[in-house]
Amino acid sequence: MRKPILEDVAAAAGVSKMTASRALRGAGDVSKDTISKVRQAAERVGYVGNRLALSLSSRRTNLIGVVVPSMSNIVFPEVLSGISETLEGTGMQAVFGLTDYDPGKEREVIRNMLSWRPAAMIVTGLDQPEETVKLLKQAEVPVIQIMDIDGTPIDYCVGLSHTAAGEEMGRALLQEGRRKFGYVGSRLDRDQRASRRKAGFERALAEAGLRFISVRVGEQVSSAVLGKRLTIDLLADPGELDCIYYSNDDMAAGGLFACIERKISVPETILLAGFNGLELTDALPAAIATSYSPRREIGRTAANLALRALGDAGTTSERIVALSPKLSLRRQAATES
Amino acid sequence: MRKPILEDVAAAAGVSKMTASRALRGAGDVSKDTISKVRQAAERVGYVGNRLALSLSSRRTNLIGVVVPSMSNIVFPEVLSGISETLEGTGMQAVFGLTDYDPGKEREVIRNMLSWRPAAMIVTGLDQPEETVKLLKQAEVPVIQIMDIDGTPIDYCVGLSHTAAGEEMGRALLQEGRRKFGYVGSRLDRDQRASRRKAGFERALAEAGLRFISVRVGEQVSSAVLGKRLTIDLLADPGELDCIYYSNDDMAAGGLFACIERKISVPETILLAGFNGLELTDALPAAIATSYSPRREIGRTAANLALRALGDAGTTSERIVALSPKLSLRRQAATES
DNA sequence: TTGAAAGCGCTAACAC
DNA sequence: GTGTTAGCGCTTTCAA
């Protein structure tokens, strides 16, 4: 027996297709009696609506396309959680796509998503190639760009200035009296945000007449393992560093593990600084400096911007939502306990 | 001007709708000349196909629904990466949904996905409530259940036996001469797999006439922070433990950090054991035991099972794909270098 | 190799 | 409050 369609429900309930449709959606004026009759009939025949038909017919979907570069650390999964959480109960549904930091893949993923006629798009970064931007603009759906605000958004963006974050961290570490800086990162050609943090940091150093004494940039995906290896390598360079800036917390954690094994005291001898403010940093056996990036909140805000853009045109939102990273140089006191 | 549809492309190319459709899809016999004419016309007008119409009309979608409980550690993101990676280039597209370990949410997420008429479903675990199983069966699409193989799959499953993994770890640790065991976990009521690992471990202990001397089970999501806190708490119990089994590596890493701060030597004084074999464990400053769970491979295999189930009925697959976790008690030698 | 007609399963718009 | 008609944008089927 073929899968039941609306007409089967209508027949089973003894009403017309249209009445059944209205009853199931709770739209229009349908008598309480009819509604329960239809609902029961639907239950009985095991009806599951067909969104393809619904969306084609009504010319709108409940889909929000979300495009992120990677799932290899916890950052984007947390953004997705924030989006998913905010969308819950709204009837909207997120659809995710991965680009692996590849602009070509990104364009294909976006093109594919657009063919599903999503109600809105959330994409990572402000640096899409022109062709991709054109694609997004032609789609005529609200576009929310996330993570970054250094640039001009297509419609909306929410995130933080990575240049400023790097600069702020640089200033703070100089303030702490550090003078001999090293840098450890990876894949800066692909990860524009990490590379802007580095540039911002270097600007702060330049103002003090300083620059990175030693630098290591890996080719692999960033991870604690890579951070550890590059740190060990870096520490072999001549010149005693008193501070290392990492592209992110995963790398910095690896650096800390290297220092622990070598019995270098952190942060006394060398101060380590990362980026993201991962929960992991609170558990580490020594403090590393970090800027907390509000990943979940970025996800929530992005979803809210999308919802608002789809709702009544009355409520206008700021086009650029700047969230500031919270700098933390020392271990957080256990604030709440 | 409204968004171009197939008819606009056809008009621009001077052919019929049908010919344009075939030319763009590369289906049927269309002359080379016509094909390039149509492709150019599509490019010119900025045509993006409408998958809603395509799927409704052809009665099949390129969607594979994927339902996972959480994104709060790296495990499921890696599964999703594996799926995404395998689907790339096949024309199939994964759609993700989160359940937050809530059976009610799971049912709603699945029902929602089914309304998009996916070609296959990938869901986490073998322990869906009967009602949800009924929903999946009625959908008449291949269902692949992942992570677990302790049970009977609806259609296919790929994963490992968590009971066996726990038992194997227990035996190995006994073999190592450990005798005084503690356990640290969280949310065992929701995470059935963690709770089965614990049960398996306890079975191994029971065979040796032993049991956990101290146990801590938290209410929050598992994390290094929680693992650290519960470990500190556990260590305050009377009786000197020589081994702690954790619900997973995140928790175990937290335990290690607690030991480092307290200057307890690991693994000499206390051996710590987790589960998952996260990359992080390779970077940690002391070895923790773990079972490597092939997360990415589970994702890949699940996607392949789905693809095969959708392909020519000729190729039948095993219904149950058992992957074995690789036990590691000591730090891996850097095998490849 | 190309085209015309019918219809996928639903809802919008209008009648009653 | 309920039903009827006419599509949504594409593919399938059949004919030329």
XYZ file of C-alpha atoms (C1' of nucleotides) in Angstrom:
706
model
C 0.000 0.000 0.000
C 1.405 3.327 -1.006
C 2.264 6.022 1.463
C -0.864 7.900 2.552
C -1.333 11.398 1.161
C -3.550 14.204 2.270
C -6.382 12.940 0.136
C -6.390 9.627 2.014
C -6.684 11.457 5.292
C -9.492 13.579 3.909
C -11.339 10.515 2.687
C -10.873 8.720 5.995
C -12.217 11.748 7.825
C -15.013 12.295 5.358
C -14.021 15.844 4.442
C -12.362 17.556 1.517
C -8.650 17.767 0.969
C -8.672 21.452 1.772
C -10.416 21.036 5.086
C -8.023 18.283 6.040
C -5.100 20.528 5.144
C -6.444 23.370 7.250
C -7.264 21.135 10.153
C -3.774 19.660 10.285
C -2.080 23.019 10.021
C -4.430 24.776 12.407
C -5.024 27.382 9.721
C -8.222 29.186 8.869
C -11.482 28.514 10.663
C -12.208 24.862 11.090
C -14.656 23.533 13.665
C -13.192 21.812 16.681
C -15.107 18.733 15.738
C -13.660 18.541 12.258
C -10.185 19.164 13.550
C -10.228 16.224 15.917
C -11.844 14.034 13.272
C -9.087 14.864 10.813
C -6.303 14.547 13.338
C -7.519 11.112 14.299
C -7.806 10.039 10.706
C -4.242 11.235 10.056
C -2.994 9.315 13.059
C -4.892 6.221 11.986
C -3.492 6.070 8.490
C -0.003 7.101 9.618
C 0.098 10.284 7.610
C 3.330 12.247 7.398
C 2.994 15.453 5.429
C 5.094 16.070 2.358
C 7.112 19.230 2.774
C 8.259 19.162 -0.819
C 4.720 19.669 -1.980
C 3.949 22.079 0.827
C 6.949 24.264 0.088
C 6.559 24.160 -3.649
C 2.943 25.104 -3.393
C 3.307 27.814 -0.782
C 6.596 29.060 -2.245
C 8.357 29.121 1.050
C 10.431 26.624 2.994
C 11.264 26.302 6.655
C 14.918 25.788 5.793
C 17.833 27.901 6.926
C 21.060 27.018 5.158
C 24.166 27.086 7.335
C 27.609 26.882 5.788
C 30.682 26.367 7.966
C 34.271 25.565 7.038
C 35.019 22.695 9.371
C 34.046 20.461 12.242
C 37.552 19.599 13.310
C 37.422 21.485 16.548
C 34.568 22.326 18.846
C 34.078 25.907 17.664
C 31.679 25.406 14.768
C 29.766 22.587 16.416
C 29.021 25.062 19.189
C 27.872 27.663 16.706
C 25.582 25.055 15.175
C 24.239 24.143 18.598
C 23.412 27.782 19.211
C 21.577 28.009 15.909
C 19.761 24.739 16.431
C 18.738 25.732 19.928
C 17.330 29.072 18.819
C 15.428 27.569 15.922
C 13.795 24.989 18.110
C 10.075 25.527 18.355
C 10.017 28.091 15.554
C 9.246 25.548 12.876
C 12.436 26.495 11.084
C 15.054 23.876 10.376
C 18.794 24.305 9.893
C 20.569 22.539 7.054
C 24.337 22.337 7.406
C 27.063 22.235 4.837
C 30.846 21.921 5.143
C 33.379 23.684 2.946
C 36.682 22.512 4.386
C 37.956 26.100 3.979
C 37.813 25.636 0.210
C 36.205 28.542 -1.703
C 35.309 26.260 -4.594
C 33.552 23.797 -2.343
C 31.900 26.682 -0.578
C 30.383 27.915 -3.797
C 29.080 24.471 -4.678
C 27.660 23.904 -1.218
C 25.904 27.266 -1.339
C 24.600 26.660 -4.836
C 23.244 23.292 -3.763
C 21.562 24.767 -0.744
C 20.011 27.549 -2.725
C 18.399 24.993 -4.982
C 16.325 24.011 -1.947
C 15.082 27.585 -1.767
C 15.994 28.177 1.884
C 14.307 31.040 3.683
C 17.662 32.417 4.821
C 21.364 31.662 4.613
C 23.985 31.742 7.340
C 27.526 31.605 6.006
C 30.911 31.844 7.664
C 33.101 34.878 7.146
C 32.925 38.068 5.140
C 35.435 37.118 2.514
C 33.493 35.131 -0.052
C 34.712 35.513 -3.631
C 32.678 37.877 -5.780
C 31.005 35.074 -7.663
C 29.693 33.516 -4.464
C 28.442 36.868 -3.239
C 26.580 37.295 -6.507
C 24.981 33.896 -6.060
C 23.818 34.829 -2.573
C 22.496 38.198 -3.645
C 20.565 36.748 -6.557
C 18.909 34.285 -4.239
C 17.096 37.189 -2.651
C 17.087 35.702 0.815
C 18.492 37.285 3.952
C 22.173 36.420 4.307
C 23.796 36.369 7.724
C 27.577 36.199 7.779
C 29.064 34.958 11.009
C 32.254 34.951 13.088
C 33.717 38.079 11.593
C 32.849 41.762 11.321
C 35.987 43.078 9.603
C 34.357 44.033 6.320
C 31.039 44.847 4.714
C 28.238 42.328 5.093
C 25.899 41.361 2.279
C 22.940 41.828 4.593
C 23.798 41.099 8.201
C 26.792 39.898 10.125
C 27.537 38.892 13.673
C 30.900 38.162 15.190
C 33.961 39.976 16.315
C 36.912 41.821 14.859
C 39.770 39.370 14.788
C 42.274 42.072 14.020
C 41.159 43.908 17.146
C 41.188 40.715 19.194
C 44.785 40.021 18.218
C 45.820 43.592 18.864
C 44.131 43.657 22.242
C 45.841 40.462 23.283
C 49.178 41.820 22.119
C 48.729 45.001 24.137
C 47.677 43.099 27.216
C 50.710 40.839 27.079
C 53.054 43.787 26.621
C 51.351 45.348 29.607
C 52.187 42.184 31.511
C 55.819 42.907 30.835
C 56.422 40.302 28.158
C 58.976 41.246 25.525
C 60.186 38.133 23.695
C 57.378 36.773 21.587
C 56.977 33.663 19.530
C 54.055 32.619 17.304
C 52.623 29.179 16.582
C 49.811 28.608 14.134
C 48.724 26.564 11.137
C 47.183 26.947 7.728
C 47.077 30.700 7.856
C 46.486 30.871 4.144
C 43.132 29.182 4.591
C 42.031 30.525 7.950
C 41.695 34.232 7.344
C 40.472 34.954 10.850
C 43.500 33.390 12.525
C 45.737 35.267 10.172
C 44.033 38.550 11.033
C 44.513 37.896 14.723
C 48.198 37.426 14.040
C 48.326 40.674 12.061
C 46.564 42.546 14.872
C 48.971 41.104 17.403
C 51.924 42.121 15.260
C 50.583 45.645 15.060
C 50.583 45.845 18.852
C 54.127 44.527 18.919
C 55.222 47.016 16.262
C 53.920 49.900 18.359
C 56.314 48.744 21.052
C 59.103 48.394 18.538
C 58.948 44.616 18.745
C 58.205 41.676 16.507
C 57.912 37.891 16.731
C 61.349 36.444 17.381
C 60.354 32.945 16.282
C 57.443 31.698 14.234
C 56.124 28.237 13.358
C 53.220 27.686 10.999
C 52.079 24.127 10.381
C 50.367 22.685 7.337
C 47.938 20.411 9.152
C 44.636 21.139 10.788
C 45.210 22.825 14.118
C 45.169 20.544 17.131
C 46.822 20.043 20.507
C 49.141 17.488 18.950
C 50.305 19.944 16.320
C 50.602 22.757 18.857
C 52.762 20.579 21.041
C 55.056 19.549 18.218
C 55.520 23.056 16.865
C 56.129 24.396 20.359
C 58.872 21.874 21.028
C 60.385 22.871 17.730
C 60.065 26.571 18.489
C 61.662 26.207 21.902
C 64.784 24.871 20.203
C 65.359 28.234 18.524
C 68.051 30.464 20.015
C 66.779 33.267 22.244
C 64.673 32.747 25.328
C 61.028 33.507 24.665
C 58.829 34.749 27.466
C 55.541 34.525 25.576
C 54.005 32.490 22.755
C 50.882 33.508 20.852
C 48.946 30.624 19.289
C 46.397 30.630 16.505
C 43.868 29.118 18.909
C 43.359 27.345 22.222
C 43.786 23.844 20.842
C 47.256 24.762 19.709
C 47.976 26.601 22.966
C 46.896 23.590 25.023
C 49.398 21.506 23.098
C 51.998 24.142 23.859
C 51.187 23.909 27.540
C 51.577 20.133 27.464
C 54.993 20.576 25.864
C 55.997 22.984 28.631
C 54.750 20.660 31.362
C 56.798 17.808 29.972
C 59.852 20.069 29.777
C 59.170 21.425 33.255
C 58.982 24.974 32.028
C 56.770 26.886 34.391
C 53.718 28.471 32.828
C 52.982 31.334 32.979
C 55.996 32.369 35.066
C 58.740 31.540 32.574
C 56.676 31.521 29.430
C 53.200 32.887 29.089
C 51.023 31.092 26.543
C 48.125 32.793 24.810
C 45.475 31.310 22.560
C 42.091 32.237 21.219
C 38.505 31.017 21.737
C 38.192 30.541 25.452
C 37.380 26.841 25.144
C 35.950 25.271 28.259
C 39.036 23.047 28.231
C 41.228 26.003 29.217
C 39.450 26.183 32.580
C 40.518 22.642 33.373
C 44.140 22.859 32.292
C 46.733 22.461 35.055
C 48.207 25.899 34.332
C 46.637 29.132 33.165
C 46.845 30.104 29.529
C 45.699 33.500 28.318
C 42.849 33.507 25.839
C 40.141 35.638 24.289
C 36.738 34.134 24.807
C 34.833 34.079 21.521
C 31.090 33.868 22.090
C 30.499 31.005 19.670
C 27.167 29.824 20.943
C 25.931 33.367 21.149
C 27.037 34.017 17.593
C 24.921 31.036 16.573
C 21.948 32.251 18.566
C 22.239 35.784 17.267
C 22.587 34.618 13.690
C 19.455 32.510 14.009
C 17.612 35.427 15.570
C 18.718 37.792 12.835
C 17.430 35.296 10.304
C 14.115 34.917 12.090
C 13.708 38.650 12.382
C 14.544 39.227 8.751
C 11.869 36.689 7.862
C 9.292 38.086 10.229
C 7.296 41.244 9.934
C 9.324 43.839 8.105
C 8.555 46.176 10.981
C 11.392 45.060 13.202
C 14.649 46.183 11.714
C 17.888 44.892 13.161
C 21.322 46.344 13.190
C 23.151 45.087 10.160
C 26.340 44.495 12.088
C 26.307 42.866 15.489
C 29.706 43.206 17.125
C 30.322 40.879 20.024
C 33.470 41.507 21.970
C 35.804 38.710 22.972
C 36.477 38.675 26.693
C 40.163 38.710 27.387
C 41.394 36.495 30.171
C 45.029 36.464 31.174
C 44.811 34.414 34.316
C 42.777 31.524 35.492
C 39.183 32.518 36.123
C 38.305 32.501 39.763
C 35.508 30.006 40.251
C 33.099 32.899 40.064
C 29.890 31.226 41.021
C 30.926 29.009 43.861
C 12.231 40.602 -12.228
C 11.246 37.264 -10.783
C 13.682 34.421 -10.301
C 14.307 32.597 -13.580
C 12.717 29.188 -13.999
C 13.396 26.425 -16.429
C 10.991 27.908 -18.928
C 12.995 31.129 -19.047
C 16.133 29.190 -19.818
C 14.311 27.259 -22.515
C 12.996 30.442 -24.084
C 16.428 32.062 -23.969
C 17.925 29.018 -25.665
C 15.090 28.713 -28.166
C 14.137 25.165 -27.186
C 11.350 23.530 -25.228
C 11.251 23.203 -21.462
C 11.840 19.500 -21.747
C 14.932 19.822 -23.887
C 16.351 22.401 -21.527
C 15.706 20.068 -18.605
C 17.470 17.197 -20.300
C 20.362 19.345 -21.418
C 21.012 20.650 -17.921
C 20.803 17.236 -16.333
C 22.778 15.481 -19.039
C 19.913 13.007 -19.375
C 18.571 11.383 -22.495
C 19.945 12.129 -25.929
C 20.482 15.780 -26.555
C 22.776 17.091 -29.261
C 26.039 18.629 -28.153
C 25.019 21.811 -29.806
C 21.767 22.092 -27.917
C 23.468 21.265 -24.658
C 25.959 24.077 -24.885
C 23.259 26.467 -26.077
C 21.121 25.630 -23.045
C 24.010 25.717 -20.592
C 24.972 29.160 -21.800
C 21.424 30.400 -21.572
C 21.170 29.093 -18.003
C 24.389 30.826 -17.070
C 23.249 34.037 -18.709
C 19.952 34.293 -16.877
C 21.442 33.094 -13.577
C 19.326 29.986 -13.337
C 19.426 27.924 -10.155
C 17.275 24.804 -10.353
C 14.464 24.259 -7.904
C 14.994 21.024 -6.043
C 11.570 21.168 -4.476
C 9.972 20.849 -7.860
C 12.554 18.373 -9.041
C 12.093 16.103 -6.067
C 8.342 16.355 -5.977
C 8.111 15.569 -9.618
C 10.618 12.745 -9.693
C 9.538 11.409 -6.292
C 13.018 11.162 -4.963
C 15.304 13.478 -3.047
C 19.049 13.641 -2.655
C 18.655 14.046 1.097
C 20.054 11.802 3.789
C 18.715 12.624 7.217
C 21.247 12.379 10.041
C 20.139 12.499 13.660
C 22.684 12.846 16.458
C 22.231 13.545 20.160
C 24.725 16.309 20.737
C 27.548 18.485 19.498
C 29.060 19.177 22.877
C 32.189 17.196 22.278
C 34.096 16.391 19.139
C 32.732 12.862 18.683
C 29.591 13.547 16.667
C 31.098 16.389 14.667
C 33.675 13.845 13.504
C 30.963 11.371 12.575
C 29.269 14.101 10.582
C 32.548 14.962 8.865
C 32.909 11.335 7.860
C 29.404 11.278 6.426
C 29.827 14.592 4.663
C 33.143 13.525 3.192
C 31.757 10.278 1.819
C 28.705 11.929 0.327
C 30.771 14.503 -1.475
C 30.541 14.090 -5.208
C 27.677 11.607 -5.020
C 25.014 14.269 -5.368
C 23.575 13.255 -2.023
C 23.300 15.801 0.736
C 23.241 15.272 4.485
C 20.709 17.055 6.654
C 21.526 17.118 10.354
C 19.299 17.205 13.386
C 20.063 17.377 17.108
C 18.124 15.575 19.826
C 19.997 16.603 22.969
C 19.621 12.982 24.168
C 15.871 13.567 24.476
C 13.681 10.782 23.017
C 10.782 13.191 22.568
C 12.891 15.642 20.620
C 14.341 12.748 18.678
C 10.916 11.681 17.533
C 10.021 15.198 16.458
C 13.306 15.708 14.652
C 12.847 12.426 12.810
C 9.242 13.175 11.951
C 10.279 16.547 10.598
C 13.015 15.048 8.507
C 10.763 12.395 7.107
C 8.423 15.083 5.867
C 11.227 16.042 3.488
C 11.129 12.509 2.103
C 14.829 11.755 2.545
C 16.300 8.890 0.565
C 17.779 7.354 3.733
C 18.038 7.995 7.441
C 21.071 7.741 9.706
C 20.164 7.793 13.390
C 22.217 7.377 16.543
C 21.836 4.297 18.686
C 19.732 1.175 18.649
C 17.456 2.113 21.485
C 14.747 4.260 19.926
C 11.328 3.936 21.551
C 8.866 1.724 19.715
C 6.893 4.644 18.383
C 9.961 6.145 16.742
C 10.900 2.796 15.244
C 7.427 2.536 13.779
C 7.810 5.976 12.244
C 11.091 4.976 10.642
C 9.754 1.696 9.349
C 6.686 3.295 7.836
C 8.881 5.747 5.988
C 10.132 2.847 3.916
C 13.615 4.228 3.526
C 16.856 2.507 4.486
C 17.666 3.223 8.131
C 21.254 3.105 9.334
C 21.774 3.141 13.073
C 25.198 4.242 14.210
C 27.641 4.049 17.121
C 26.203 0.924 18.651
C 25.704 -2.702 17.699
C 24.327 -4.077 20.971
C 20.839 -4.862 19.725
C 18.825 -5.511 16.597
C 18.953 -2.910 13.852
C 15.910 -1.778 11.919
C 17.853 -2.219 8.677
C 21.564 -1.640 9.121
C 23.867 -0.611 11.902
C 27.511 0.263 12.243
C 29.441 0.816 15.433
C 30.863 -1.156 18.274
C 29.704 -3.037 21.306
C 30.039 -0.685 24.224
C 29.479 -3.446 26.718
C 32.373 -5.344 25.189
C 34.524 -2.208 25.060
C 34.006 -1.624 28.773
C 34.651 -5.247 29.603
C 37.789 -5.362 27.515
C 39.149 -2.260 29.202
C 38.350 -3.715 32.615
C 40.175 -6.938 31.820
C 43.187 -5.089 30.479
C 43.480 -2.939 33.573
C 43.202 -5.957 35.848
C 45.902 -7.535 33.752
C 48.029 -4.486 34.471
C 47.739 -5.326 38.122
C 45.259 -2.663 39.136
C 42.901 -3.588 41.948
C 41.347 -0.495 43.470
C 38.975 1.033 40.979
C 36.998 4.228 40.920
C 34.486 5.450 38.334
C 33.734 8.965 37.109
C 30.977 9.718 34.629
C 27.970 11.900 33.976
C 24.382 11.702 32.833
C 24.344 7.935 32.582
C 20.579 7.930 32.451
C 20.698 9.710 29.116
C 23.846 8.297 27.583
C 23.079 4.631 27.199
C 26.375 3.818 25.560
C 28.456 5.234 28.398
C 26.327 3.347 30.836
C 26.864 0.102 28.949
C 30.599 0.624 28.993
C 30.381 0.987 32.736
C 28.313 -2.182 33.007
C 30.813 -4.097 30.868
C 33.661 -2.818 32.982
C 31.851 -3.884 36.146
C 31.347 -7.336 34.728
C 35.113 -7.677 34.257
C 35.635 -6.492 37.826
C 33.040 -8.909 39.138
C 34.844 -11.825 37.502
C 37.867 -10.860 39.585
C 35.710 -10.514 42.658
C 36.045 -6.730 42.608
C 33.840 -3.706 42.240
C 34.186 0.072 42.050
C 35.269 1.374 45.431
C 34.208 4.936 44.692
C 31.882 6.363 42.080
C 30.987 9.898 40.992
C 28.324 10.608 38.419
C 27.690 14.238 37.488
C 24.533 15.846 36.193
C 26.129 18.158 33.637
C 27.337 17.477 30.146
C 30.645 15.655 30.277
C 33.715 17.853 29.945
C 37.267 18.177 31.184
C 36.102 20.696 33.766
C 33.543 18.283 35.157
C 35.986 15.380 35.049
C 38.490 17.406 36.992
C 36.006 18.441 39.655
C 34.583 14.963 40.137
C 38.066 13.493 40.293
C 39.152 15.896 43.019
C 36.019 14.947 44.883
C 36.592 11.247 44.343
C 40.184 11.433 45.558
C 38.906 12.720 48.901
C 37.191 9.387 49.553
C 38.903 7.036 51.975
C 40.844 4.178 50.364
C 43.699 4.671 47.896
C 42.577 4.065 44.343
C 45.046 2.821 41.789
C 42.797 3.227 38.760
C 39.894 5.409 37.625
C 37.604 4.587 34.723
C 35.931 7.568 33.078
C 32.869 7.750 30.884
C 35.004 9.276 28.148
C 38.302 10.957 27.302
C 37.108 14.490 28.004
C 36.364 13.469 31.563
C 39.610 11.499 31.821
C 41.634 14.476 30.602
C 40.088 16.529 33.386
C 41.072 13.766 35.788
C 44.629 13.916 34.552
C 44.748 17.682 35.083
C 43.540 17.156 38.641
C 46.312 14.621 39.244
C 48.958 16.898 37.739
C 47.919 19.727 40.039
C 47.996 17.380 43.031
C 51.314 15.930 41.913
C 49.955 12.428 41.729
C 51.961 10.506 39.188
C 50.012 9.090 36.293
C 49.956 6.263 35.442
C 52.341 5.048 38.153
C 50.226 5.848 41.197
C 46.872 6.058 39.525
C 46.070 4.836 36.064
C 43.356 6.802 34.243
C 41.231 5.250 31.539
C 38.733 6.897 29.233
C 36.968 6.137 25.993
C 37.093 7.461 22.429
C 40.768 7.866 21.700
C 40.506 11.575 21.036
C 43.489 13.107 19.312
C 43.910 15.207 22.445
C 45.038 12.153 24.409
C 48.149 11.925 22.235
C 49.199 15.396 23.310
C 48.558 15.077 27.041
C 51.606 15.276 29.289
C 50.937 11.812 30.724
C 49.484 8.681 29.199
C 45.864 7.835 29.795
C 44.390 4.537 28.678
C 41.595 4.712 26.155
C 39.657 2.723 23.580
C 39.816 4.322 20.189
C 36.340 4.557 18.707
C 36.476 4.874 14.927
C 34.115 7.842 14.722
C 35.013 9.092 11.300
C 34.944 5.594 9.929
C 31.518 5.027 11.433
C 30.369 8.118 9.547
C 31.948 6.938 6.335
C 30.557 3.444 6.654
C 27.089 4.701 7.475
C 27.108 6.911 4.400
C 28.338 4.015 2.286
C 25.665 1.700 3.629
C 23.092 4.320 2.734
C 24.478 4.764 -0.751
C 24.604 1.038 -1.326
C 21.074 0.553 -0.059
C 19.948 3.187 -2.539
C 21.931 1.807 -5.422
C 21.272 -1.271 -7.466
C 19.629 -3.851 -5.291
C 22.325 -6.233 -6.483
C 24.901 -5.292 -3.886
C 23.765 -6.514 -0.515
C 25.644 -5.390 2.553
C 26.047 -6.960 5.924
C 23.273 -5.675 8.122
C 25.586 -5.254 11.077
C 29.011 -3.727 10.679
C 31.040 -4.243 13.845
C 34.065 -2.038 14.181
C 36.347 -2.829 17.053
C 37.718 -0.160 19.331
C 41.496 -0.239 19.559
C 42.613 -0.440 23.132
C 45.600 1.636 24.093
C 47.043 1.502 27.586
C 50.205 3.464 27.059
C 51.223 6.377 24.987
C 51.419 5.486 21.344
C 54.933 5.408 20.049
C 55.146 7.888 17.199
C 54.569 5.007 14.842
C 55.171 6.628 11.523
C 58.242 8.703 12.199
C 16.678 14.074 -31.012
C 12.834 16.886 -29.556
C 8.166 18.247 -27.872
C 3.306 18.129 -25.550
C 0.512 16.614 -21.972
C -0.165 15.013 -17.441
C 0.728 15.029 -12.787
C 3.895 14.833 -8.289
C 1.093 16.530 -3.270
C 0.139 20.309 -1.561
C -1.843 25.388 -0.651
C -3.704 30.175 -2.249
C -7.521 32.333 -3.687
C -11.922 32.487 -4.283
C -16.603 30.805 -4.017
C -20.508 29.103 -1.374
C -16.976 26.607 8.212
C -16.145 24.103 4.006
C -15.364 23.033 -0.924
C -13.594 24.041 -5.783
C -10.267 25.499 -9.022
C -5.822 26.538 -10.402
C -1.417 26.382 -10.036
C 3.877 25.866 -7.596
C 8.341 24.145 -11.242
C 9.799 20.372 -12.427
C 9.998 15.296 -14.579
C 7.702 11.279 -16.536
C 5.499 9.327 -20.223
C 4.246 9.067 -24.610
C 4.142 10.738 -29.270
C 6.407 12.642 -33.304
